[in-house]
Amino acid sequence: MELSQLKHVVRPLVPAGLIALNARRHREGERQLEIQRRQKFNSLKDIVSSTIAAIWALTDSQCADADFLENIFIPALGLNDECLHEQPPELSASFGKGLHIWQYPSQLAGYLVWLSRNAAHIESYLEIGCRWGGTFILISEWIRRTGGRLRAVTCVDPIEPTPFIEAYFDLIRKQSPAVQSPIQGTYLCEFSTSATVRRAVDRIRPDFVFIDGDHSLRGALADHLLVRDYARIIVHHDVYSQACPDTTFLWETLRRLESHEFDFVEFVNQYSSVAGQFLGIGVMKRKSQF
Ligand SMILES: C[S@@+](CC[C@H](N)C(=O)[O-])C[C@H]1O[C@@H](n2cnc3c(N)ncnc32)[C@H](O)[C@@H]1O
């Protein structure tokens, strides 16, 4: 073999080896981060009960006050610290704190107010892609606080349940039936495409679903179809995000294709301090229900 030909054989091998090494290092870095994060969440898990107490201590007028929820209540619950370039720097005191909720307060506040008016008759809540569990715990308790009669709360994520979710399920198990109606908490450590999740959805028949798992077009649409026959309220996340073009496109599509059967409400407020548009909560409520 000529030297010039040998180069073609050897050269691609060097970068490939380096890529594999870097990928291994990256995976190891991620694993270490995950371990540290879980240790931190373990030390924070008492905030689950104080958060629930704080939700139940709100007055009805506070539950309907988007300004108070956005600027005081939600930042105090604590926000996630991943993808910080999508987050407004003025909220930095809340990042990496408390429940690590992965939402914009400016969007979540309006959604919570909407929910206060629409929670009655909700009996089962399902969140697909719950990550650390902050939004799941907040929304579950918000539904209960504002009149929903929840009998089942279910979350799906292929990652192990976090100490927040374990603490929450412990609390609802121990709640006295004399004070609160019993509620079944289920964690499905699975992809939403699994047969186990399909069976659980057919059994629970969730009437309220938050979809925030697989952000590909096929994945988010499959989640929509998974719950569409049962859910009276379906909420899609990242419906207004340049980082998630597929879910944004799906939302535009659903607004056109599903408008005969659902009413649509969006919570997509942005922060001028952030370069770009991100997240976005899209609510679909079946017509003539509730
Ligand atoms: C953006 S995070 C969810 C944030 C969370 N809903 C919140 O508001 O704090 C997306 C999560 O979806 C999970 N996920 C990805 N694909 C999924 C699938 N097919 N089924 C269920 N969860 C999935 C990921 O593991 C990740 O934890």
mmCIF file of N, CA and C and ligand atoms in Angstrom, residues 80 82 99-103 125 127-136 156-159 187-188 190-194 197 210-215 219 223 237-238 279, ligand 1:
data_model
loop_
_atom_site.group_PDB
_atom_site.id
_atom_site.type_symbol
_atom_site.label_atom_id
_atom_site.label_comp_id
_atom_site.label_asym_id
_atom_site.label_seq_id
_atom_site.Cartn_x
_atom_site.Cartn_y
_atom_site.Cartn_z
ATOM 1 N N ASN A 80 -35.307 24.924 38.268
ATOM 2 C CA ASN A 80 -34.265 24.024 37.761
ATOM 3 C C ASN A 80 -33.042 24.827 37.278
ATOM 4 N N GLU A 82 -30.846 23.536 34.769
ATOM 5 C CA GLU A 82 -30.325 23.023 33.499
ATOM 6 C C GLU A 82 -30.676 24.018 32.390
ATOM 7 N N LEU A 99 -37.731 22.821 44.693
ATOM 8 C CA LEU A 99 -38.298 21.734 43.884
ATOM 9 C C LEU A 99 -37.711 21.623 42.480
ATOM 10 N N HIS A 100 -36.843 22.559 42.079
ATOM 11 C CA HIS A 100 -36.221 22.513 40.745
ATOM 12 C C HIS A 100 -37.261 22.403 39.634
ATOM 13 N N ILE A 101 -38.247 23.278 39.694
ATOM 14 C CA ILE A 101 -39.315 23.283 38.683
ATOM 15 C C ILE A 101 -38.741 23.810 37.364
ATOM 16 N N TRP A 102 -39.017 23.094 36.269
ATOM 17 C CA TRP A 102 -38.443 23.499 34.976
ATOM 18 C C TRP A 102 -39.500 24.242 34.168
ATOM 19 N N GLN A 103 -39.832 25.434 34.617
ATOM 20 C CA GLN A 103 -40.842 26.256 33.963
ATOM 21 C C GLN A 103 -40.454 27.721 34.101
ATOM 22 N N TYR A 125 -54.394 12.627 37.343
ATOM 23 C CA TYR A 125 -53.390 13.448 36.674
ATOM 24 C C TYR A 125 -52.231 12.560 36.242
ATOM 25 N N GLU A 127 -48.366 12.882 34.330
ATOM 26 C CA GLU A 127 -47.322 13.711 33.707
ATOM 27 C C GLU A 127 -46.344 12.784 32.992
ATOM 28 N N ILE A 128 -46.173 13.011 31.704
ATOM 29 C CA ILE A 128 -45.217 12.222 30.913
ATOM 30 C C ILE A 128 -43.938 13.045 30.812
ATOM 31 N N GLY A 129 -42.849 12.563 31.421
ATOM 32 C CA GLY A 129 -41.589 13.307 31.482
ATOM 33 C C GLY A 129 -41.592 14.217 32.692
ATOM 34 N N CYS A 130 -41.439 13.614 33.871
ATOM 35 C CA CYS A 130 -41.567 14.423 35.112
ATOM 36 C C CYS A 130 -40.220 14.910 35.620
ATOM 37 N N ARG A 131 -39.138 14.374 35.091
ATOM 38 C CA ARG A 131 -37.766 14.716 35.506
ATOM 39 C C ARG A 131 -37.628 14.705 37.032
ATOM 40 N N TRP A 132 -37.324 15.853 37.657
ATOM 41 C CA TRP A 132 -37.086 15.849 39.111
ATOM 42 C C TRP A 132 -38.396 15.787 39.899
ATOM 43 N N GLY A 133 -39.513 16.086 39.234
ATOM 44 C CA GLY A 133 -40.818 15.929 39.901
ATOM 45 C C GLY A 133 -41.405 17.226 40.438
ATOM 46 N N GLY A 134 -40.704 18.342 40.287
ATOM 47 C CA GLY A 134 -41.183 19.604 40.866
ATOM 48 C C GLY A 134 -42.527 20.044 40.298
ATOM 49 N N THR A 135 -42.631 20.062 38.971
ATOM 50 C CA THR A 135 -43.895 20.480 38.352
ATOM 51 C C THR A 135 -45.000 19.483 38.705
ATOM 52 N N PHE A 136 -44.653 18.201 38.702
ATOM 53 C CA PHE A 136 -45.633 17.150 39.004
ATOM 54 C C PHE A 136 -46.241 17.345 40.400
ATOM 55 N N VAL A 156 -44.410 9.429 34.558
ATOM 56 C CA VAL A 156 -43.648 8.519 33.699
ATOM 57 C C VAL A 156 -42.329 9.185 33.356
ATOM 58 N N ASP A 157 -41.247 8.467 33.555
ATOM 59 C CA ASP A 157 -39.938 8.960 33.110
ATOM 60 C C ASP A 157 -38.976 7.773 33.180
ATOM 61 N N PRO A 158 -38.093 7.641 32.194
ATOM 62 C CA PRO A 158 -37.156 6.501 32.264
ATOM 63 C C PRO A 158 -36.098 6.664 33.356
ATOM 64 N N ILE A 159 -35.967 7.861 33.943
ATOM 65 C CA ILE A 159 -34.974 8.007 35.025
ATOM 66 C C ILE A 159 -35.582 7.519 36.340
ATOM 67 N N TYR A 187 -45.342 5.681 40.038
ATOM 68 C CA TYR A 187 -44.209 6.110 39.221
ATOM 69 C C TYR A 187 -43.893 5.008 38.220
ATOM 70 N N LEU A 188 -43.936 5.332 36.953
ATOM 71 C CA LEU A 188 -43.579 4.351 35.927
ATOM 72 C C LEU A 188 -42.205 4.722 35.392
ATOM 73 N N GLU A 190 -40.195 4.259 32.985
ATOM 74 C CA GLU A 190 -40.309 3.680 31.645
ATOM 75 C C GLU A 190 -40.339 4.799 30.612
ATOM 76 N N PHE A 191 -40.109 4.444 29.368
ATOM 77 C CA PHE A 191 -40.450 5.344 28.269
ATOM 78 C C PHE A 191 -41.972 5.251 28.051
ATOM 79 N N SER A 192 -42.555 6.353 27.632
ATOM 80 C CA SER A 192 -44.018 6.365 27.464
ATOM 81 C C SER A 192 -44.477 5.431 26.355
ATOM 82 N N THR A 193 -43.540 4.987 25.517
ATOM 83 C CA THR A 193 -43.890 4.074 24.420
ATOM 84 C C THR A 193 -43.977 2.616 24.889
ATOM 85 N N SER A 194 -43.663 2.368 26.168
ATOM 86 C CA SER A 194 -43.609 0.968 26.609
ATOM 87 C C SER A 194 -45.012 0.383 26.784
ATOM 88 N N VAL A 197 -46.631 1.288 30.153
ATOM 89 C CA VAL A 197 -47.306 2.587 30.222
ATOM 90 C C VAL A 197 -48.656 2.511 29.506
ATOM 91 N N PHE A 210 -50.196 16.022 31.271
ATOM 92 C CA PHE A 210 -49.167 17.005 30.906
ATOM 93 C C PHE A 210 -48.085 16.251 30.131
ATOM 94 N N ILE A 211 -47.826 16.666 28.891
ATOM 95 C CA ILE A 211 -46.879 15.948 28.029
ATOM 96 C C ILE A 211 -45.586 16.746 27.909
ATOM 97 N N ASP A 212 -44.496 16.193 28.477
ATOM 98 C CA ASP A 212 -43.213 16.910 28.490
ATOM 99 C C ASP A 212 -42.065 15.882 28.474
ATOM 100 N N GLY A 213 -42.242 14.820 27.655
ATOM 101 C CA GLY A 213 -41.246 13.739 27.652
ATOM 102 C C GLY A 213 -40.347 13.805 26.431
ATOM 103 N N ASP A 214 -40.618 12.928 25.474
ATOM 104 C CA ASP A 214 -39.861 12.897 24.218
ATOM 105 C C ASP A 214 -40.277 14.125 23.398
ATOM 106 N N HIS A 215 -39.295 14.970 23.044
ATOM 107 C CA HIS A 215 -39.625 16.216 22.356
ATOM 108 C C HIS A 215 -39.509 16.117 20.829
ATOM 109 N N GLY A 219 -42.392 11.410 18.878
ATOM 110 C CA GLY A 219 -42.545 11.075 20.298
ATOM 111 C C GLY A 219 -43.690 11.854 20.941
ATOM 112 N N ASP A 223 -47.337 10.467 22.317
ATOM 113 C CA ASP A 223 -47.860 10.703 23.669
ATOM 114 C C ASP A 223 -49.268 11.290 23.604
ATOM 115 N N HIS A 237 -45.999 20.756 26.432
ATOM 116 C CA HIS A 237 -44.959 21.712 26.851
ATOM 117 C C HIS A 237 -44.031 22.018 25.679
ATOM 118 N N ASP A 238 -43.281 23.132 25.822
ATOM 119 C CA ASP A 238 -42.348 23.575 24.769
ATOM 120 C C ASP A 238 -43.082 23.795 23.451
ATOM 121 N N LEU A 279 -39.603 27.435 25.938
ATOM 122 C CA LEU A 279 -40.659 26.764 26.703
ATOM 123 C C LEU A 279 -42.052 27.048 26.097
HETATM 124 C C1 LIG B 1 -37.828 18.661 30.071
HETATM 125 S S1 LIG B 1 -37.764 17.305 31.129
HETATM 126 C C2 LIG B 1 -39.305 17.395 31.997
HETATM 127 C C3 LIG B 1 -39.418 18.522 32.987
HETATM 128 C C4 LIG B 1 -40.593 18.429 33.935
HETATM 129 N N1 LIG B 1 -41.850 18.147 33.267
HETATM 130 C C5 LIG B 1 -40.734 19.731 34.694
HETATM 131 O O1 LIG B 1 -41.599 20.544 34.335
HETATM 132 O O2 LIG B 1 -39.971 19.933 35.645
HETATM 133 C C6 LIG B 1 -38.033 15.956 30.047
HETATM 134 C C7 LIG B 1 -38.043 14.583 30.719
HETATM 135 O O3 LIG B 1 -38.641 13.670 29.807
HETATM 136 C C8 LIG B 1 -38.034 12.420 29.980
HETATM 137 N N2 LIG B 1 -38.321 11.631 28.768
HETATM 138 C C9 LIG B 1 -37.705 11.641 27.571
HETATM 139 N N3 LIG B 1 -38.301 10.786 26.724
HETATM 140 C C10 LIG B 1 -39.349 10.237 27.391
HETATM 141 C C11 LIG B 1 -40.356 9.290 27.071
HETATM 142 N N4 LIG B 1 -40.444 8.730 25.860
HETATM 143 N N5 LIG B 1 -41.237 8.945 28.021
HETATM 144 C C12 LIG B 1 -41.192 9.514 29.249
HETATM 145 N N6 LIG B 1 -40.269 10.421 29.606
HETATM 146 C C13 LIG B 1 -39.360 10.782 28.699
HETATM 147 C C14 LIG B 1 -36.579 12.734 30.235
HETATM 148 O O4 LIG B 1 -35.945 11.671 30.937
HETATM 149 C C15 LIG B 1 -36.674 14.022 31.060
HETATM 150 O O5 LIG B 1 -36.581 13.744 32.429
#
